[in-house]
C-alpha positions as a Markdown table, in Angstrom:
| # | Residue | x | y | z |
|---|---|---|---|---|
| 1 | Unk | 41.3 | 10.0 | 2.0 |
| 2 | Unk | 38.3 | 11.4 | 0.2 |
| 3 | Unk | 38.6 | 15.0 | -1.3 |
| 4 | Unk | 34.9 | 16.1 | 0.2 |
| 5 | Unk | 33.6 | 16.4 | 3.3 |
| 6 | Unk | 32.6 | 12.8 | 4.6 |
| 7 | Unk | 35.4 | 12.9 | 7.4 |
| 8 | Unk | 34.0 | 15.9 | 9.1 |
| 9 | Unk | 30.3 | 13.7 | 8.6 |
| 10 | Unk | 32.3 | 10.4 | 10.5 |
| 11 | Unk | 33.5 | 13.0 | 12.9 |
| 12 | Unk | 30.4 | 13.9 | 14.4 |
| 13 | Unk | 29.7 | 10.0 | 14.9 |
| 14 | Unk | 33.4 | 9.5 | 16.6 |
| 15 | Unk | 32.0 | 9.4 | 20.4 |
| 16 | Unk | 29.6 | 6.3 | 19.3 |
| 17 | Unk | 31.2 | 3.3 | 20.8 |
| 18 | Unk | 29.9 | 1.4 | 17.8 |
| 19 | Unk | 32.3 | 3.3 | 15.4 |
| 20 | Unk | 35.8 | 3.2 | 14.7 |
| 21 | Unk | 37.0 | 5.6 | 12.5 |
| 22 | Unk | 40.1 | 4.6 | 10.1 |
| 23 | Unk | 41.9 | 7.2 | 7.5 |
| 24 | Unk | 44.1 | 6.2 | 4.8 |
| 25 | Unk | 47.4 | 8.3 | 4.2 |
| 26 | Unk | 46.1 | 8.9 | 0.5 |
| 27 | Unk | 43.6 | 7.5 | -1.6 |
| 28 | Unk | 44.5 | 4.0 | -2.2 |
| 29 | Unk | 41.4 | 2.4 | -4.0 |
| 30 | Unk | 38.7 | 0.4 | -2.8 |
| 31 | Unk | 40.6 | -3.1 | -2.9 |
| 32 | Unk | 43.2 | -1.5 | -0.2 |
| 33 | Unk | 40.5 | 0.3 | 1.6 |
| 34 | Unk | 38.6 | -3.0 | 2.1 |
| 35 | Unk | 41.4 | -5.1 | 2.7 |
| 36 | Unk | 42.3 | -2.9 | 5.6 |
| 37 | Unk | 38.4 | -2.6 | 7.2 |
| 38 | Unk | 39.2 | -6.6 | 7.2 |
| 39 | Unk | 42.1 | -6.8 | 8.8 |
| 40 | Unk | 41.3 | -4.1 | 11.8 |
| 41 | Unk | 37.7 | -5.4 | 12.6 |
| 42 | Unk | 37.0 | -7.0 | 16.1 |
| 43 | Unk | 33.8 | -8.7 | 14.8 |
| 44 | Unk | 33.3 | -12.2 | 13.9 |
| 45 | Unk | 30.9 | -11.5 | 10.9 |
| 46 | Unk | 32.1 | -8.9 | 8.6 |
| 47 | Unk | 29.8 | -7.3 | 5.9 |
| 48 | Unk | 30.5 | -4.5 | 3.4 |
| 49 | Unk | 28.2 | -1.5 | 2.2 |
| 50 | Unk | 29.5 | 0.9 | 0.0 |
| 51 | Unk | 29.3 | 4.5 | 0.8 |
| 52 | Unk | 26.3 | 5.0 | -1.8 |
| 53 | Unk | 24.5 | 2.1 | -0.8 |
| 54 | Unk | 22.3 | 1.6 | 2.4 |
| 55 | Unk | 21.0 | -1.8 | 4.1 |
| 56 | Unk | 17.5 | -2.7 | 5.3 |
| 57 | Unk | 17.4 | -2.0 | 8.8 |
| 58 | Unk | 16.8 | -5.9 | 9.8 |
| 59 | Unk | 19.6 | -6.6 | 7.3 |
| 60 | Unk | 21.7 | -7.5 | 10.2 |
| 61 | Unk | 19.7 | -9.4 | 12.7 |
| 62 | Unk | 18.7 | -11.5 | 9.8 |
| 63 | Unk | 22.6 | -12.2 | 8.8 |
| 64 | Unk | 23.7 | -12.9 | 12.6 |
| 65 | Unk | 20.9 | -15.2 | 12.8 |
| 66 | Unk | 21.8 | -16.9 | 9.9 |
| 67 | Unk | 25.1 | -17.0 | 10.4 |
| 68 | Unk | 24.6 | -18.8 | 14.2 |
| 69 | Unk | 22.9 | -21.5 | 12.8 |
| 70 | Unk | 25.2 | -22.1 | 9.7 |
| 71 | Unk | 28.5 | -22.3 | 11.4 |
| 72 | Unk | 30.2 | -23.7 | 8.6 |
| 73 | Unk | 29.1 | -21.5 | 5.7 |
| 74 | Unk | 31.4 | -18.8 | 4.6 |
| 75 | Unk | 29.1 | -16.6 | 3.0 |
| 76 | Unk | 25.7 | -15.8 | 3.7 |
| 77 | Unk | 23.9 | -13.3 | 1.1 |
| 78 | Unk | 20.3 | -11.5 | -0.4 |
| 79 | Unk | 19.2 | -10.3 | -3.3 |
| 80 | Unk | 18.9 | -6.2 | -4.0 |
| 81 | Unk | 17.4 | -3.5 | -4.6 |
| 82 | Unk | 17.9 | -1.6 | -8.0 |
| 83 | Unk | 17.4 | 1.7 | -6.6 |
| 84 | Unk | 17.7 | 5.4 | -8.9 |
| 85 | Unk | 19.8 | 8.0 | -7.7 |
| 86 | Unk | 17.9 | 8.8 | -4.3 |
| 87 | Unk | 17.7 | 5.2 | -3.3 |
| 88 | Unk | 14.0 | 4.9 | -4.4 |
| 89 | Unk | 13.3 | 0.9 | -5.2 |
| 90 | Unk | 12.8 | 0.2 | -9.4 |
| 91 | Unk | 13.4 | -3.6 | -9.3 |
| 92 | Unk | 14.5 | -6.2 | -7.0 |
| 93 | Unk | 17.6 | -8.1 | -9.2 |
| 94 | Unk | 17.0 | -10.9 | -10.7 |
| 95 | Unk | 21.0 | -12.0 | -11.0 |
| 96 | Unk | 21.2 | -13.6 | -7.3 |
| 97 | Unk | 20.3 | -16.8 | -6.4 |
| 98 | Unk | 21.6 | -20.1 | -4.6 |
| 99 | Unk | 24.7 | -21.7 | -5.9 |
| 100 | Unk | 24.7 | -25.3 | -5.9 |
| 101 | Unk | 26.4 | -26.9 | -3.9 |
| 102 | Unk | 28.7 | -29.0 | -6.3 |
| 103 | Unk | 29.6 | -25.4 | -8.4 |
| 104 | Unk | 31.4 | -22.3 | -7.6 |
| 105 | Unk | 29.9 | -18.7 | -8.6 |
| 106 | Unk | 32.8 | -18.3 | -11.2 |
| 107 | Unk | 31.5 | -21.3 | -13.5 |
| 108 | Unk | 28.0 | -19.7 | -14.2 |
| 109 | Unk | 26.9 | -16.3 | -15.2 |
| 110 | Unk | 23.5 | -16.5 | -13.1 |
| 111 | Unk | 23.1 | -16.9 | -10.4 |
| 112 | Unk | 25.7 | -15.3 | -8.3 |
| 113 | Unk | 26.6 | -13.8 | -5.3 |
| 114 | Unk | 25.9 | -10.0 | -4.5 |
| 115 | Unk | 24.9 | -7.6 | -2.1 |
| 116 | Unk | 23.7 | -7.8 | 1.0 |
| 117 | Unk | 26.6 | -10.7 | 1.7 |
| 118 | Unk | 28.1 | -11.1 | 5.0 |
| 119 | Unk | 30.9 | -13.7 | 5.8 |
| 120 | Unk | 33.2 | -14.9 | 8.4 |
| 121 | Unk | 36.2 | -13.9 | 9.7 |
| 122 | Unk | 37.5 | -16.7 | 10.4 |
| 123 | Unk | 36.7 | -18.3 | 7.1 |
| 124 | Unk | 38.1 | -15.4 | 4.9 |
| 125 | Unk | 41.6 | -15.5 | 7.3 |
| 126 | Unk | 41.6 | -18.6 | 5.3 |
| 127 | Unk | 42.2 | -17.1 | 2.2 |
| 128 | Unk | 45.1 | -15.0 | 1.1 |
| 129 | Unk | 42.5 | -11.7 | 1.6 |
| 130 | Unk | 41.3 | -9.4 | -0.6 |
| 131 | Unk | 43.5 | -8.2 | -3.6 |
| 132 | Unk | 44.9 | -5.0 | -2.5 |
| 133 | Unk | 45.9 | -3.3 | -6.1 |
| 134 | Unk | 42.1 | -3.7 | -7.1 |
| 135 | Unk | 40.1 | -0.9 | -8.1 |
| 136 | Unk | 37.3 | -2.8 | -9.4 |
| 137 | Unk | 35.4 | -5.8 | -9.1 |
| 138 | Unk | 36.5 | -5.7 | -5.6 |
| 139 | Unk | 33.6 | -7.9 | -4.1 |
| 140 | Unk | 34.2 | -10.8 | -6.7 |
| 141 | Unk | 37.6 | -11.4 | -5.6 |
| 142 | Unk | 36.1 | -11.7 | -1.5 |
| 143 | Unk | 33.6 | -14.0 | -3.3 |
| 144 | Unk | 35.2 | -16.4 | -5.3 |
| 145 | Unk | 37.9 | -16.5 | -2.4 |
| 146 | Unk | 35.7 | -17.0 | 0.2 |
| 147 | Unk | 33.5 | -19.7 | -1.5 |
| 148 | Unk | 36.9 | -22.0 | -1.5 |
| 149 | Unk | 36.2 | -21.9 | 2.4 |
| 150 | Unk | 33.2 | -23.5 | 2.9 |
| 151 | Unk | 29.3 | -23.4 | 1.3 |
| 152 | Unk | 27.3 | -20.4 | 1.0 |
| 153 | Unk | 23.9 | -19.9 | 1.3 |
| 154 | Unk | 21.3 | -17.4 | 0.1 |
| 155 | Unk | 18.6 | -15.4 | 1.7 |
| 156 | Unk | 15.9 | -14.9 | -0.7 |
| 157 | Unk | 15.0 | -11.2 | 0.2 |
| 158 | Unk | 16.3 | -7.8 | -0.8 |
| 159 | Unk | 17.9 | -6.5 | 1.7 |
| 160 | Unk | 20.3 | -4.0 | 0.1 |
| 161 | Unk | 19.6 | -1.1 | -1.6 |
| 162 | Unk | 22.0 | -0.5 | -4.7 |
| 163 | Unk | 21.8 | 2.8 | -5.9 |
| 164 | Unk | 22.7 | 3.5 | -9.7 |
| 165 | Unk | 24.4 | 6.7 | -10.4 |
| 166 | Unk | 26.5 | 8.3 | -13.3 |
| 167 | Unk | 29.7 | 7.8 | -11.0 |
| 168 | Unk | 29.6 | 4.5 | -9.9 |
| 169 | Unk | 32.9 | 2.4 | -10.3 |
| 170 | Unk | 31.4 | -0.1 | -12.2 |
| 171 | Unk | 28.4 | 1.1 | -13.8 |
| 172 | Unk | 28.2 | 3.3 | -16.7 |
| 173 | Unk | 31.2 | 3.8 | -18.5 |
| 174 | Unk | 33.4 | 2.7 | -15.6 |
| 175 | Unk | 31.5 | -1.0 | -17.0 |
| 176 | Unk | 33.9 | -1.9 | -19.5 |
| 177 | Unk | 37.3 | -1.9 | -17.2 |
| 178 | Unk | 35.3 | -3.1 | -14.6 |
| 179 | Unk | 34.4 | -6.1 | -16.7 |
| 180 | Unk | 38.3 | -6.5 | -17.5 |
| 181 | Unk | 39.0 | -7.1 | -13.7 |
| 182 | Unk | 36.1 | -9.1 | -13.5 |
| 183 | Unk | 38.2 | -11.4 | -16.3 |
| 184 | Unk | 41.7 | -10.5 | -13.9 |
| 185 | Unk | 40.2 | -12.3 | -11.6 |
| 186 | Unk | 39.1 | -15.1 | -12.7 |
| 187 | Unk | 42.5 | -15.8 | -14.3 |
| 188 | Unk | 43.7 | -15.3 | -11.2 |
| 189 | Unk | 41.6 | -18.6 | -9.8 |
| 190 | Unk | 42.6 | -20.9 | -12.9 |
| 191 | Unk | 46.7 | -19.6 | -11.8 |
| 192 | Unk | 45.9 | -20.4 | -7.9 |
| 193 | Unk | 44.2 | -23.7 | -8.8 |
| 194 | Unk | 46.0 | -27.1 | -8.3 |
| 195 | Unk | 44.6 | -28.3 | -11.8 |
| 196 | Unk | 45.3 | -25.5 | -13.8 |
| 197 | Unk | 43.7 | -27.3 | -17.5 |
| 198 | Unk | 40.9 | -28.8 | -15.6 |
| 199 | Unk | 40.3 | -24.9 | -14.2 |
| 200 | Unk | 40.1 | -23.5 | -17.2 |
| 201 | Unk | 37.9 | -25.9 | -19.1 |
| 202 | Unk | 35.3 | -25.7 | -16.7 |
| 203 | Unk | 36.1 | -21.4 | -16.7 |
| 204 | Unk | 33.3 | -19.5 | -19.2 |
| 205 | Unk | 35.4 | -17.9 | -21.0 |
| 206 | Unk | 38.7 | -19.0 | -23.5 |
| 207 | Unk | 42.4 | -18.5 | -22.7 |
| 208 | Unk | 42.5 | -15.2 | -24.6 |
| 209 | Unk | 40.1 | -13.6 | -22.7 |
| 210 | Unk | 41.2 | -14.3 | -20.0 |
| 211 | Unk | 44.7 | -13.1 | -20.9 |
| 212 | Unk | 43.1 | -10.4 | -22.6 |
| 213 | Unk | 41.9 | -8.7 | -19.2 |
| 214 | Unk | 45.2 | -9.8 | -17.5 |
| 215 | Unk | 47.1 | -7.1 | -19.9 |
| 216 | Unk | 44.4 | -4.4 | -20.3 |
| 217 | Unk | 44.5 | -4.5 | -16.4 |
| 218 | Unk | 47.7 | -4.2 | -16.0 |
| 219 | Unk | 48.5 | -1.6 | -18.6 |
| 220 | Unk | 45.6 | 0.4 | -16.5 |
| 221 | Unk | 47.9 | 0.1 | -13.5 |
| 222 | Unk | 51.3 | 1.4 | -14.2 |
| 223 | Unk | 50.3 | 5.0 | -13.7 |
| 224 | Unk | 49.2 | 4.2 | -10.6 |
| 225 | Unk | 50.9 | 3.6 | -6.9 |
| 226 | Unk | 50.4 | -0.2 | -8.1 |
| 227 | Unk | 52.8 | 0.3 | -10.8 |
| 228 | Unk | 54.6 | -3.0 | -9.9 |
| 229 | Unk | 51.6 | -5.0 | -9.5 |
| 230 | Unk | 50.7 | -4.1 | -13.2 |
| 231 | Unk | 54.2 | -5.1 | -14.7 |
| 232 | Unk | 53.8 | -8.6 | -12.3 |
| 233 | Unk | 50.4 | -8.7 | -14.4 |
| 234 | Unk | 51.3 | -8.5 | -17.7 |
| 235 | Unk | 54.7 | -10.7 | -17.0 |
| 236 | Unk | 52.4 | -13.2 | -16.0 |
| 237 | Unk | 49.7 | -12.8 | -18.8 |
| 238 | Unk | 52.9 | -13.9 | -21.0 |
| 239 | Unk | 54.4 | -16.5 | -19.1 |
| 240 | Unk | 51.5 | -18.4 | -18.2 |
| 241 | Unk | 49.5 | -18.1 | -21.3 |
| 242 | Unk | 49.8 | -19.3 | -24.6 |
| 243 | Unk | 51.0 | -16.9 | -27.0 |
| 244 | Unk | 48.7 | -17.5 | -29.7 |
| 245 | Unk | 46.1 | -15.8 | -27.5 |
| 246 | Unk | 47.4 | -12.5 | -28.3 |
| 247 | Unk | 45.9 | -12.6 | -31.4 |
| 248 | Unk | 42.8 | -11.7 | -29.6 |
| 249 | Unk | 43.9 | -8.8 | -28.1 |
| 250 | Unk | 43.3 | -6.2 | -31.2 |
| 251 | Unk | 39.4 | -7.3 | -31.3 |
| 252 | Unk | 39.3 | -7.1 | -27.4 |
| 253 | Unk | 41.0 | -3.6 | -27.2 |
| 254 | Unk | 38.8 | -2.0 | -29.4 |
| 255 | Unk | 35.9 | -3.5 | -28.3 |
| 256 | Unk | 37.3 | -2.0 | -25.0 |
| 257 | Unk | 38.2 | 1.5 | -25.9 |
| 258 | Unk | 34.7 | 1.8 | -28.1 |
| 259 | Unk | 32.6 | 0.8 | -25.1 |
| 260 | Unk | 34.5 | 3.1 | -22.4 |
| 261 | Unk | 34.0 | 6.4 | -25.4 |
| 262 | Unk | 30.4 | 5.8 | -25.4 |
């Protein structure tokens, strides 16, 4: 449901059997959106690139490859590009690497997992699928999700092209609430996890900040569609954490509100 002209763009590509063509009723955000491509592809490997991003064009045979011969990873992923705003290479990222195989992403700053990463259907019908009421951090919640499924492996080539531009939903001065979701989401594994006090010792950051990004998350989605997924946010944010983390929430929201006015 964009507002320019990229539907009369995929129009002109509609009588490529290759391409499907799917339209939301209204703009739903990018957590819907991908949920959705999920859910109606035919494939076996699935692989996201955002619509200001491009892949290397042996991005793909290099995946499938991979993929046939590592039947039992979940995800398979490269490194990137850092690319300006007409997709011209500055640096390859130095963020992605291998996770071992005893840790999850979540535990560790660096590595992680990022772009280009591909996974299995199969492995992420697993998993209770992507968050739907997310607007950001979208690709950590497939991540941390998926790696629950089965190892992952990494491909130590660039093979995405990440383009940084002034309105990128994460970048920028979208970087502050995106960090917040970031934080959503990772208190989201320690309330899904079987050993909840074991999850959160081992998580790399305290109770409060957790909490912290639980409520400035939710507050950010009550003026939205997802209205009732915010309130089920900040109900939880009290009942499953300890109030005494509250007193962090006056450092956190200015630190919040300064960063986004910059």
């Amino acid at each position: 449901a964009s507002t320019d002209s990229s539907h009369a763009v995929y129009e002109k590509h509609k009588s490529d059997s290759r391409i499907r063509i799917l339209k939301n009723d209204k703009n739903r955000g990018c957590g819907y959106t991908k949920r959705k491509c999920v859910e109606n592809a035919k494939g076996d490997i699935c692989g996201f690139v955002d619509a200001d991003d491009i892949i290397s064009s042996s991005a793909l045979e290099k995946m499938i490859f991979q993929h046939n011969i590592n039947l039992d990873h979940s995800i398979i992923y490269s490194t990137y590009y850092n690319c300006d705003q007409l997709l011209k290479p500055i640096t390859v990222s130095d963020q992605v690497g291998q996770i071992e195989p005893t840790k999850y992403s979540w535990m560790n700053q660096h590595p992680m997992i990022s772009h280009f990463a591909t996974f299995k259907r199969a492995k992420y019908l697993q998993t209770s699928g992507i968050t739907a009421w997310l607007q950001k951090a979208v690709d950590k919640d497939l991540y941390y999700k998926l790696e629950e499924t089965g190892p992952v492996l990494f491909i130590n080539e660039p093979l995405y092209y990440y383009r940084h531009h002034s309105h990128s939903i994460s970048l920028n001065k979208n970087a502050s609430l995106a960090y917040q979701f970031h934080l959503t989401i990772k208190a989201m594994i320690v309330l899904r996890a079987k050993e909840r006090k074991l999850t959160l010792k081992i998580m790399p950051h305290s109770k409060a900040q957790l909490n912290g990004g639980m409520i400035i998350v939710g507050l950010s989605l009550l003026p939205t569609c997802y209205f009732l997924n915010g309130l089920g946010l900040l109900l939880k944010s009290l009942w499953f954490f300890n109030l005494q983390s509250l007193s962090y929430l006056p450092k956190l929201f200015m630190k919040y509100f300064s960063r986004r006015n910059q």
